[in-house]
mmCIF file of C-alpha atoms in Angstrom:
data_model
loop_
_atom_site.group_PDB
_atom_site.id
_atom_site.type_symbol
_atom_site.label_atom_id
_atom_site.label_comp_id
_atom_site.label_asym_id
_atom_site.label_seq_id
_atom_site.Cartn_x
_atom_site.Cartn_y
_atom_site.Cartn_z
ATOM 1 C CA UNK A 19 -52.203 17.120 17.900
ATOM 2 C CA UNK A 20 -54.929 19.882 18.400
ATOM 3 C CA UNK A 21 -58.474 18.776 19.020
ATOM 4 C CA UNK A 22 -59.530 20.978 16.040
ATOM 5 C CA UNK A 23 -59.467 20.163 12.365
ATOM 6 C CA UNK A 24 -59.268 23.888 11.444
ATOM 7 C CA UNK A 25 -58.593 26.878 13.657
ATOM 8 C CA UNK A 26 -58.462 30.547 12.823
ATOM 9 C CA UNK A 27 -56.640 32.645 15.441
ATOM 10 C CA UNK A 28 -57.155 36.475 15.321
ATOM 11 C CA UNK A 29 -57.174 36.319 11.474
ATOM 12 C CA UNK A 30 -57.371 39.626 9.528
ATOM 13 C CA UNK A 31 -57.397 39.759 5.723
ATOM 14 C CA UNK A 32 -56.980 43.332 4.269
ATOM 15 C CA UNK A 33 -57.707 44.174 0.644
ATOM 16 C CA UNK A 34 -56.981 47.419 -1.182
ATOM 17 C CA UNK A 35 -60.084 49.090 -2.637
ATOM 18 C CA UNK A 36 -60.037 50.495 -6.248
ATOM 19 C CA UNK A 37 -60.167 53.979 -4.630
ATOM 20 C CA UNK A 38 -56.878 53.346 -2.861
ATOM 21 C CA UNK A 39 -58.321 52.731 0.615
ATOM 22 C CA UNK A 40 -58.190 49.494 2.643
ATOM 23 C CA UNK A 41 -60.926 47.195 3.796
ATOM 24 C CA UNK A 42 -60.820 44.180 6.233
ATOM 25 C CA UNK A 43 -62.641 41.412 4.371
ATOM 26 C CA UNK A 44 -62.042 39.267 7.437
ATOM 27 C CA UNK A 45 -61.725 41.266 10.644
ATOM 28 C CA UNK A 46 -60.076 39.640 13.698
ATOM 29 C CA UNK A 47 -61.814 36.230 13.349
ATOM 30 C CA UNK A 48 -61.384 33.437 15.908
ATOM 31 C CA UNK A 49 -62.953 30.128 14.867
ATOM 32 C CA UNK A 50 -62.545 26.487 15.879
ATOM 33 C CA UNK A 51 -63.853 23.717 13.703
ATOM 34 C CA UNK A 52 -63.892 20.251 15.340
ATOM 35 C CA UNK A 53 -62.716 16.986 13.772
ATOM 36 C CA UNK A 54 -65.481 15.311 11.736
ATOM 37 C CA UNK A 55 -67.839 18.227 11.955
ATOM 38 C CA UNK A 56 -70.121 19.587 9.243
ATOM 39 C CA UNK A 57 -69.442 23.354 9.790
ATOM 40 C CA UNK A 58 -71.087 26.084 7.767
ATOM 41 C CA UNK A 59 -69.947 29.697 7.173
ATOM 42 C CA UNK A 60 -73.210 31.615 6.557
ATOM 43 C CA UNK A 61 -73.750 35.258 5.484
ATOM 44 C CA UNK A 62 -74.671 37.495 2.679
ATOM 45 C CA UNK A 63 -72.148 38.296 -0.076
ATOM 46 C CA UNK A 64 -69.170 40.379 1.107
ATOM 47 C CA UNK A 65 -69.464 39.121 4.681
ATOM 48 C CA UNK A 66 -65.999 37.413 4.579
ATOM 49 C CA UNK A 67 -67.080 33.741 4.395
ATOM 50 C CA UNK A 68 -65.385 32.867 1.069
ATOM 51 C CA UNK A 69 -62.269 34.829 1.967
ATOM 52 C CA UNK A 70 -62.087 32.747 5.270
ATOM 53 C CA UNK A 71 -62.424 29.548 3.263
ATOM 54 C CA UNK A 72 -59.744 30.610 0.706
ATOM 55 C CA UNK A 73 -57.312 31.287 3.572
ATOM 56 C CA UNK A 74 -58.055 27.696 4.896
ATOM 57 C CA UNK A 75 -57.312 26.402 1.339
ATOM 58 C CA UNK A 76 -54.145 28.438 0.794
ATOM 59 C CA UNK A 77 -55.551 30.528 -2.163
ATOM 60 C CA UNK A 78 -55.193 33.642 0.122
ATOM 61 C CA UNK A 79 -52.833 34.257 3.105
ATOM 62 C CA UNK A 80 -53.751 36.127 6.244
ATOM 63 C CA UNK A 81 -52.670 39.777 6.563
ATOM 64 C CA UNK A 82 -52.513 39.025 10.271
ATOM 65 C CA UNK A 83 -53.162 36.069 12.577
ATOM 66 C CA UNK A 84 -52.751 32.419 11.622
ATOM 67 C CA UNK A 85 -54.719 29.506 10.174
ATOM 68 C CA UNK A 86 -54.005 26.043 11.777
ATOM 69 C CA UNK A 87 -55.012 22.766 10.193
ATOM 70 C CA UNK A 88 -54.802 19.765 12.420
ATOM 71 C CA UNK A 89 -52.809 21.827 14.882
ATOM 72 C CA UNK A 90 -50.181 22.880 12.355
ATOM 73 C CA UNK A 91 -49.690 26.554 11.452
ATOM 74 C CA UNK A 92 -50.119 26.874 7.651
ATOM 75 C CA UNK A 93 -48.174 30.104 7.139
ATOM 76 C CA UNK A 94 -47.636 30.639 3.465
ATOM 77 C CA UNK A 95 -48.040 26.935 2.439
ATOM 78 C CA UNK A 96 -49.539 26.577 -1.091
ATOM 79 C CA UNK A 97 -52.813 24.681 -1.501
ATOM 80 C CA UNK A 98 -51.252 21.436 -2.690
ATOM 81 C CA UNK A 99 -49.194 21.116 0.470
ATOM 82 C CA UNK A 100 -52.239 21.400 2.729
ATOM 83 C CA UNK A 101 -54.321 18.324 3.813
ATOM 84 C CA UNK A 102 -57.415 19.946 2.339
ATOM 85 C CA UNK A 103 -59.338 19.806 -0.985
ATOM 86 C CA UNK A 104 -61.840 22.385 -2.304
ATOM 87 C CA UNK A 105 -65.021 21.926 -4.230
ATOM 88 C CA UNK A 106 -66.222 24.990 -6.160
ATOM 89 C CA UNK A 107 -69.647 26.168 -7.318
ATOM 90 C CA UNK A 108 -68.466 26.051 -10.928
ATOM 91 C CA UNK A 109 -67.383 22.305 -10.701
ATOM 92 C CA UNK A 110 -64.165 23.060 -12.586
ATOM 93 C CA UNK A 111 -64.205 19.686 -14.412
ATOM 94 C CA UNK A 112 -61.879 18.967 -17.319
ATOM 95 C CA UNK A 113 -64.206 18.917 -20.363
ATOM 96 C CA UNK A 114 -61.832 16.767 -22.512
ATOM 97 C CA UNK A 115 -61.672 13.977 -19.910
ATOM 98 C CA UNK A 116 -64.283 11.425 -18.987
ATOM 99 C CA UNK A 117 -65.555 10.913 -15.416
ATOM 100 C CA UNK A 118 -62.864 8.342 -14.489
ATOM 101 C CA UNK A 119 -60.049 10.510 -15.819
ATOM 102 C CA UNK A 120 -61.413 13.597 -13.990
ATOM 103 C CA UNK A 121 -61.525 11.798 -10.606
ATOM 104 C CA UNK A 122 -58.199 10.003 -11.116
ATOM 105 C CA UNK A 123 -56.262 13.222 -12.195
ATOM 106 C CA UNK A 124 -55.000 14.234 -8.757
ATOM 107 C CA UNK A 125 -53.826 10.685 -7.951
ATOM 108 C CA UNK A 126 -52.029 10.446 -11.317
ATOM 109 C CA UNK A 127 -50.214 13.680 -10.558
ATOM 110 C CA UNK A 128 -49.001 12.131 -7.362
ATOM 111 C CA UNK A 129 -47.784 9.053 -9.206
ATOM 112 C CA UNK A 130 -50.108 6.669 -7.326
ATOM 113 C CA UNK A 131 -49.852 3.065 -8.641
ATOM 114 C CA UNK A 132 -52.462 2.238 -11.230
ATOM 115 C CA UNK A 133 -54.214 -0.513 -9.294
ATOM 116 C CA UNK A 134 -54.511 1.816 -6.295
ATOM 117 C CA UNK A 135 -56.027 4.581 -8.512
ATOM 118 C CA UNK A 136 -58.577 2.080 -9.933
ATOM 119 C CA UNK A 137 -59.588 1.020 -6.392
ATOM 120 C CA UNK A 138 -59.853 4.559 -4.999
ATOM 121 C CA UNK A 139 -61.690 5.998 -8.046
ATOM 122 C CA UNK A 140 -64.150 3.059 -7.868
ATOM 123 C CA UNK A 141 -64.767 3.722 -4.198
ATOM 124 C CA UNK A 142 -65.126 7.466 -4.662
ATOM 125 C CA UNK A 143 -67.681 7.080 -7.575
ATOM 126 C CA UNK A 144 -69.623 4.532 -5.485
ATOM 127 C CA UNK A 145 -69.784 6.995 -2.609
ATOM 128 C CA UNK A 146 -71.379 9.685 -4.929
ATOM 129 C CA UNK A 147 -73.666 7.055 -6.680
ATOM 130 C CA UNK A 148 -71.981 7.425 -10.134
ATOM 131 C CA UNK A 149 -70.566 3.903 -10.606
ATOM 132 C CA UNK A 150 -71.186 2.751 -14.185
ATOM 133 C CA UNK A 151 -70.696 6.337 -15.540
ATOM 134 C CA UNK A 152 -66.838 6.283 -15.750
ATOM 135 C CA UNK A 153 -66.734 6.667 -19.503
ATOM 136 C CA UNK A 154 -69.166 9.625 -19.772
ATOM 137 C CA UNK A 155 -67.829 13.144 -20.474
ATOM 138 C CA UNK A 156 -68.950 16.055 -18.358
ATOM 139 C CA UNK A 157 -71.324 17.338 -20.986
ATOM 140 C CA UNK A 158 -73.196 14.059 -20.961
ATOM 141 C CA UNK A 159 -74.018 14.594 -17.302
ATOM 142 C CA UNK A 160 -76.721 16.635 -15.530
ATOM 143 C CA UNK A 161 -75.712 19.540 -13.206
ATOM 144 C CA UNK A 162 -76.207 17.252 -10.135
ATOM 145 C CA UNK A 163 -74.085 14.553 -11.593
ATOM 146 C CA UNK A 164 -71.306 17.037 -12.509
ATOM 147 C CA UNK A 165 -71.308 18.282 -8.919
ATOM 148 C CA UNK A 166 -70.933 14.715 -7.718
ATOM 149 C CA UNK A 167 -67.940 14.179 -10.042
ATOM 150 C CA UNK A 168 -66.351 17.287 -8.498
ATOM 151 C CA UNK A 169 -67.028 15.841 -5.030
ATOM 152 C CA UNK A 170 -65.609 12.391 -5.922
ATOM 153 C CA UNK A 171 -62.492 14.111 -7.303
ATOM 154 C CA UNK A 172 -61.983 15.878 -3.972
ATOM 155 C CA UNK A 173 -62.767 12.826 -1.799
ATOM 156 C CA UNK A 174 -60.535 10.458 -3.757
ATOM 157 C CA UNK A 175 -57.499 12.246 -2.355
ATOM 158 C CA UNK A 176 -58.708 11.431 1.244
ATOM 159 C CA UNK A 177 -58.215 15.047 2.576
ATOM 160 C CA UNK A 178 -58.525 15.695 6.336
ATOM 161 C CA UNK A 179 -60.725 18.622 5.505
ATOM 162 C CA UNK A 180 -63.103 19.179 2.534
ATOM 163 C CA UNK A 181 -63.798 22.885 1.811
ATOM 164 C CA UNK A 182 -67.014 23.480 -0.146
ATOM 165 C CA UNK A 183 -67.662 27.000 -1.676
ATOM 166 C CA UNK A 184 -71.405 27.337 -2.410
ATOM 167 C CA UNK A 185 -71.193 23.904 -4.214
ATOM 168 C CA UNK A 186 -74.995 23.648 -4.689
ATOM 169 C CA UNK A 187 -75.517 27.229 -5.961
ATOM 170 C CA UNK A 188 -75.883 26.317 -9.661
ATOM 171 C CA UNK A 189 -78.511 23.609 -9.104
ATOM 172 C CA UNK A 190 -82.219 23.980 -9.292
ATOM 173 C CA UNK A 191 -84.255 24.090 -6.069
ATOM 174 C CA UNK A 192 -85.476 20.462 -6.035
ATOM 175 C CA UNK A 193 -82.127 18.945 -6.936
ATOM 176 C CA UNK A 194 -80.431 21.361 -4.482
ATOM 177 C CA UNK A 195 -82.610 20.003 -1.679
ATOM 178 C CA UNK A 196 -81.928 16.332 -2.584
ATOM 179 C CA UNK A 197 -78.107 17.054 -2.749
ATOM 180 C CA UNK A 198 -78.235 18.808 0.669
ATOM 181 C CA UNK A 199 -79.372 15.479 2.298
ATOM 182 C CA UNK A 200 -77.014 13.412 0.229
ATOM 183 C CA UNK A 201 -74.031 15.605 1.076
ATOM 184 C CA UNK A 202 -74.929 15.364 4.836
ATOM 185 C CA UNK A 203 -75.106 11.606 4.688
ATOM 186 C CA UNK A 204 -71.990 11.360 2.605
ATOM 187 C CA UNK A 205 -70.189 13.484 5.196
ATOM 188 C CA UNK A 206 -71.340 11.128 8.020
ATOM 189 C CA UNK A 207 -70.244 8.144 5.997
ATOM 190 C CA UNK A 208 -66.715 9.400 5.248
ATOM 191 C CA UNK A 209 -66.251 11.127 8.597
ATOM 192 C CA UNK A 210 -64.177 13.912 7.004
ATOM 193 C CA UNK A 211 -64.559 17.483 8.311
ATOM 194 C CA UNK A 212 -66.634 19.524 5.907
ATOM 195 C CA UNK A 213 -66.392 23.323 5.903
ATOM 196 C CA UNK A 214 -69.273 24.663 3.842
ATOM 197 C CA UNK A 215 -69.878 28.214 2.636
ATOM 198 C CA UNK A 216 -73.439 29.349 1.863
ATOM 199 C CA UNK A 217 -75.686 32.365 1.843
ATOM 200 C CA UNK A 218 -78.734 30.181 2.055
ATOM 201 C CA UNK A 219 -80.023 30.031 5.699
ATOM 202 C CA UNK A 220 -82.260 26.954 5.111
ATOM 203 C CA UNK A 221 -79.323 25.101 3.550
ATOM 204 C CA UNK A 222 -77.140 25.840 6.556
ATOM 205 C CA UNK A 223 -79.811 24.852 9.030
ATOM 206 C CA UNK A 224 -80.546 21.550 7.192
ATOM 207 C CA UNK A 225 -76.967 20.413 6.849
ATOM 208 C CA UNK A 226 -74.724 21.742 9.604
ATOM 209 C CA UNK A 227 -73.676 20.459 13.022
ATOM 210 C CA UNK A 228 -72.685 24.072 13.748
ATOM 211 C CA UNK A 229 -73.026 27.400 11.897
ATOM 212 C CA UNK A 230 -70.929 30.594 12.053
ATOM 213 C CA UNK A 231 -73.024 33.570 10.999
ATOM 214 C CA UNK A 232 -70.792 36.314 9.488
ATOM 215 C CA UNK A 233 -71.261 40.046 8.795
ATOM 216 C CA UNK A 234 -68.765 42.609 7.541
ATOM 217 C CA UNK A 235 -65.805 40.290 8.164
ATOM 218 C CA UNK A 236 -66.798 39.484 11.766
ATOM 219 C CA UNK A 237 -68.294 36.304 13.258
ATOM 220 C CA UNK A 238 -71.567 37.303 14.918
ATOM 221 C CA UNK A 239 -72.492 33.965 16.466
ATOM 222 C CA UNK A 240 -71.386 30.326 16.319
ATOM 223 C CA UNK A 241 -73.840 27.511 17.391
ATOM 224 C CA UNK A 242 -75.828 24.569 16.472
ATOM 225 C CA UNK A 243 -78.787 25.270 14.072
ATOM 226 C CA UNK A 244 -81.383 25.083 16.793
ATOM 227 C CA UNK A 245 -79.340 27.515 18.929
ATOM 228 C CA UNK A 246 -78.867 30.034 16.066
ATOM 229 C CA UNK A 247 -82.597 29.961 15.199
ATOM 230 C CA UNK A 248 -84.213 29.792 18.611
ATOM 231 C CA UNK A 249 -81.604 31.832 20.557
ATOM 232 C CA UNK A 250 -79.929 34.363 18.269
ATOM 233 C CA UNK A 251 -77.592 36.610 20.308
ATOM 234 C CA UNK A 252 -78.333 39.830 18.444
ATOM 235 C CA UNK A 253 -80.862 41.441 16.036
ATOM 236 C CA UNK A 254 -78.674 40.809 12.996
ATOM 237 C CA UNK A 255 -78.676 37.024 13.532
ATOM 238 C CA UNK A 256 -82.461 36.980 14.364
ATOM 239 C CA UNK A 257 -83.099 38.969 11.150
ATOM 240 C CA UNK A 258 -80.741 37.043 8.950
ATOM 241 C CA UNK A 259 -81.898 33.531 9.913
ATOM 242 C CA UNK A 260 -85.575 32.959 9.152
ATOM 243 C CA UNK A 261 -88.275 35.625 9.617
ATOM 244 C CA UNK A 262 -88.886 37.694 12.661
ATOM 245 C CA UNK A 263 -91.020 40.497 14.015
ATOM 246 C CA UNK A 264 -89.066 43.172 15.876
ATOM 247 C CA UNK A 265 -90.470 45.488 18.600
ATOM 248 C CA UNK A 266 -88.421 48.256 20.099
ATOM 249 C CA UNK A 267 -88.773 49.093 23.746
ATOM 250 C CA UNK A 268 -87.054 49.565 26.976
ATOM 251 C CA UNK A 269 -86.596 47.310 30.021
ATOM 252 C CA UNK A 270 -88.891 47.766 33.010
ATOM 253 C CA UNK A 271 -87.527 44.854 35.069
ATOM 254 C CA UNK A 272 -85.219 41.822 34.608
ATOM 255 C CA UNK A 273 -85.258 38.841 36.929
ATOM 256 C CA UNK A 274 -82.877 36.047 35.620
ATOM 257 C CA UNK A 275 -84.163 35.234 32.120
ATOM 258 C CA UNK A 276 -87.576 36.861 32.702
ATOM 259 C CA UNK A 277 -87.688 40.341 31.302
ATOM 260 C CA UNK A 278 -90.567 42.867 31.255
ATOM 261 C CA UNK A 279 -90.280 45.606 28.576
ATOM 262 C CA UNK A 280 -92.401 48.534 27.680
ATOM 263 C CA UNK A 281 -93.116 48.798 23.946
ATOM 264 C CA UNK A 282 -94.215 52.412 23.200
ATOM 265 C CA UNK A 283 -95.767 51.747 19.802
ATOM 266 C CA UNK A 284 -98.133 49.130 21.310
ATOM 267 C CA UNK A 285 -98.538 51.163 24.446
ATOM 268 C CA UNK A 286 -98.102 48.066 26.593
ATOM 269 C CA UNK A 287 -95.645 45.806 28.479
ATOM 270 C CA UNK A 288 -94.368 42.639 26.914
ATOM 271 C CA UNK A 289 -93.085 39.816 29.091
ATOM 272 C CA UNK A 290 -90.228 38.037 27.362
ATOM 273 C CA UNK A 291 -87.015 36.074 28.038
ATOM 274 C CA UNK A 292 -83.404 37.162 27.592
ATOM 275 C CA UNK A 293 -79.934 35.625 27.812
ATOM 276 C CA UNK A 294 -78.250 38.928 28.389
ATOM 277 C CA UNK A 295 -78.360 40.760 31.728
ATOM 278 C CA UNK A 296 -80.441 43.938 31.384
ATOM 279 C CA UNK A 297 -81.085 46.813 33.761
ATOM 280 C CA UNK A 298 -84.305 48.931 33.928
ATOM 281 C CA UNK A 299 -84.103 51.629 31.218
ATOM 282 C CA UNK A 300 -81.914 49.671 28.867
ATOM 283 C CA UNK A 301 -83.027 50.046 25.217
ATOM 284 C CA UNK A 302 -83.911 46.722 23.708
ATOM 285 C CA UNK A 303 -85.503 45.004 20.702
ATOM 286 C CA UNK A 304 -87.867 42.041 21.111
ATOM 287 C CA UNK A 305 -87.708 39.310 18.380
ATOM 288 C CA UNK A 306 -90.789 37.116 17.845
ATOM 289 C CA UNK A 307 -90.912 34.477 15.102
ATOM 290 C CA UNK A 308 -94.177 34.638 13.073
ATOM 291 C CA UNK A 309 -94.888 30.948 13.593
ATOM 292 C CA UNK A 310 -94.646 31.266 17.359
ATOM 293 C CA UNK A 311 -97.688 33.602 17.791
ATOM 294 C CA UNK A 312 -101.301 32.508 18.079
ATOM 295 C CA UNK A 313 -104.518 34.110 16.909
ATOM 296 C CA UNK A 314 -107.814 33.354 18.621
ATOM 297 C CA UNK A 315 -111.384 34.654 18.843
ATOM 298 C CA UNK A 316 -111.096 35.514 22.622
ATOM 299 C CA UNK A 317 -108.046 36.668 24.721
ATOM 300 C CA UNK A 318 -106.060 33.519 25.536
ATOM 301 C CA UNK A 319 -103.371 34.853 27.959
ATOM 302 C CA UNK A 320 -103.616 37.315 30.867
ATOM 303 C CA UNK A 321 -100.471 39.094 29.505
ATOM 304 C CA UNK A 322 -98.858 39.544 26.075
ATOM 305 C CA UNK A 323 -102.350 39.482 24.579
ATOM 306 C CA UNK A 324 -103.467 42.195 22.177
ATOM 307 C CA UNK A 325 -106.371 42.902 19.863
ATOM 308 C CA UNK A 326 -105.410 42.974 16.115
ATOM 309 C CA UNK A 327 -107.032 43.235 12.716
ATOM 310 C CA UNK A 328 -106.062 40.776 9.970
ATOM 311 C CA UNK A 329 -105.092 42.956 6.926
ATOM 312 C CA UNK A 330 -103.680 40.337 4.554
ATOM 313 C CA UNK A 331 -103.889 36.604 4.180
ATOM 314 C CA UNK A 332 -101.885 34.329 1.884
ATOM 315 C CA UNK A 333 -102.551 30.552 1.878
ATOM 316 C CA UNK A 334 -99.301 28.810 0.852
ATOM 317 C CA UNK A 335 -100.175 25.174 1.470
ATOM 318 C CA UNK A 336 -98.346 24.144 4.662
ATOM 319 C CA UNK A 337 -99.329 27.369 6.436
ATOM 320 C CA UNK A 338 -101.395 30.597 6.006
ATOM 321 C CA UNK A 339 -99.239 33.700 6.210
ATOM 322 C CA UNK A 340 -101.089 36.640 7.704
ATOM 323 C CA UNK A 341 -100.242 40.279 8.234
ATOM 324 C CA UNK A 342 -102.075 41.837 11.254
ATOM 325 C CA UNK A 343 -102.265 45.268 12.537
ATOM 326 C CA UNK A 344 -101.788 46.052 16.249
ATOM 327 C CA UNK A 345 -102.407 49.799 16.751
ATOM 328 C CA UNK A 346 -100.315 50.918 13.794
ATOM 329 C CA UNK A 347 -97.670 48.104 14.134
ATOM 330 C CA UNK A 348 -97.667 45.522 11.263
ATOM 331 C CA UNK A 349 -96.848 42.011 12.411
ATOM 332 C CA UNK A 350 -96.371 38.682 10.490
ATOM 333 C CA UNK A 351 -98.239 35.670 11.873
ATOM 334 C CA UNK A 352 -97.946 32.253 10.252
ATOM 335 C CA UNK A 353 -100.582 29.741 11.131
ATOM 336 C CA UNK A 354 -99.904 26.020 10.382
ATOM 337 C CA UNK A 355 -102.811 24.421 8.377
ATOM 338 C CA UNK A 356 -103.433 21.412 10.562
ATOM 339 C CA UNK A 357 -106.764 20.489 9.042
ATOM 340 C CA UNK A 358 -107.516 19.587 5.457
ATOM 341 C CA UNK A 359 -110.482 21.588 4.366
ATOM 342 C CA UNK A 360 -111.789 23.828 1.642
ATOM 343 C CA UNK A 361 -113.966 25.772 4.148
ATOM 344 C CA UNK A 362 -112.811 29.417 3.917
ATOM 345 C CA UNK A 363 -113.920 30.016 7.474
ATOM 346 C CA UNK A 364 -111.136 27.646 8.678
ATOM 347 C CA UNK A 365 -108.545 30.252 7.694
ATOM 348 C CA UNK A 366 -108.267 33.782 8.948
ATOM 349 C CA UNK A 367 -109.388 36.377 6.345
ATOM 350 C CA UNK A 368 -108.609 39.982 5.749
ATOM 351 C CA UNK A 369 -110.468 42.563 7.853
ATOM 352 C CA UNK A 370 -111.172 40.069 10.652
ATOM 353 C CA UNK A 371 -110.672 41.070 14.228
ATOM 354 C CA UNK A 372 -108.784 38.616 16.473
ATOM 355 C CA UNK A 373 -106.706 38.292 19.652
ATOM 356 C CA UNK A 374 -102.949 37.800 19.281
ATOM 357 C CA UNK A 375 -101.167 35.868 22.005
ATOM 358 C CA UNK A 376 -97.402 35.865 22.491
ATOM 359 C CA UNK A 377 -96.002 33.267 25.021
ATOM 360 C CA UNK A 378 -93.177 34.961 27.045
ATOM 361 C CA UNK A 379 -90.698 32.148 26.025
ATOM 362 C CA UNK A 380 -91.242 33.120 22.373
ATOM 363 C CA UNK A 381 -90.503 36.815 22.864
ATOM 364 C CA UNK A 382 -86.674 37.030 22.882
ATOM 365 C CA UNK A 383 -85.266 40.253 24.291
ATOM 366 C CA UNK A 384 -82.029 41.359 22.568
ATOM 367 C CA UNK A 385 -79.814 44.419 22.907
ATOM 368 C CA UNK A 386 -80.732 47.386 20.756
ATOM 369 C CA UNK A 387 -78.149 47.753 17.971
#
């Protein structure tokens, strides 16, 4: 028995393009998903995340490499012979059946005894908070309720792994946020491994134990949400997850994690931290999150402090989003609104001069791409 619920070993999936060429939708991917984990595949459309999920489900087969589920190679096993179930964005409910019949359908196909079906359907509907709605038809349900029926139908079969392909994509924002938290607590309750595909970074950060960020068929980084956000391993991940300012430069010196780089456009050295080993002269890019910079009336640090002009200011409630100009470099700075006030002087305004401070721990030095 492997320690992993799902494992992809050197998996390649090649498709023929309409022009007669070939493209690797999944390009030599190695991935290990632990038992009982909420694992998200995150990336923009065409990055290979859905193709990876479809190979786990058995809807596609690898061109090369192998998918293992609970330590067993899956080969060309069809979906119904795998210990997995899939929930789609479109719900795929049977419109002519009521809620109970939709959830019971898979068990009836397996000739499960009637009393066992009743018990399991009841439990599954209770899990997704739909008990009492057994007799309703799908069109009498809201989008969120229909999504829950699709979830109950997948959970009733007690799969080892639940595969979710953008299951919240069709919901409006408020309901989507509620369902994110519900799904996460449901996953904890049932203890089943969830593999979740999404292009929404905030959704992945909110729900996942670990995230694999994908681009052009490759896995760029795998890690816990805090690791992916605070310590991206490359510019692509830093840019894809959240917002970031990027400064290009070259390394002057590197001592352990402490790296000093010269940024030509600012005409100054920036002290930062890096996880990679750099040598003097290496081309780098510095990533700084907008919420991790500080504006003040006077210089606040002896280094990484530069005079800027505020060129744009947008109050959005929780924070004020500023655009500042340092020399000719535009930077985004987000200031949290700690104080409740209507006094316009409490917020930085356009055309104001200020000093911008960047703590070295918040200036992440990454390899130039």
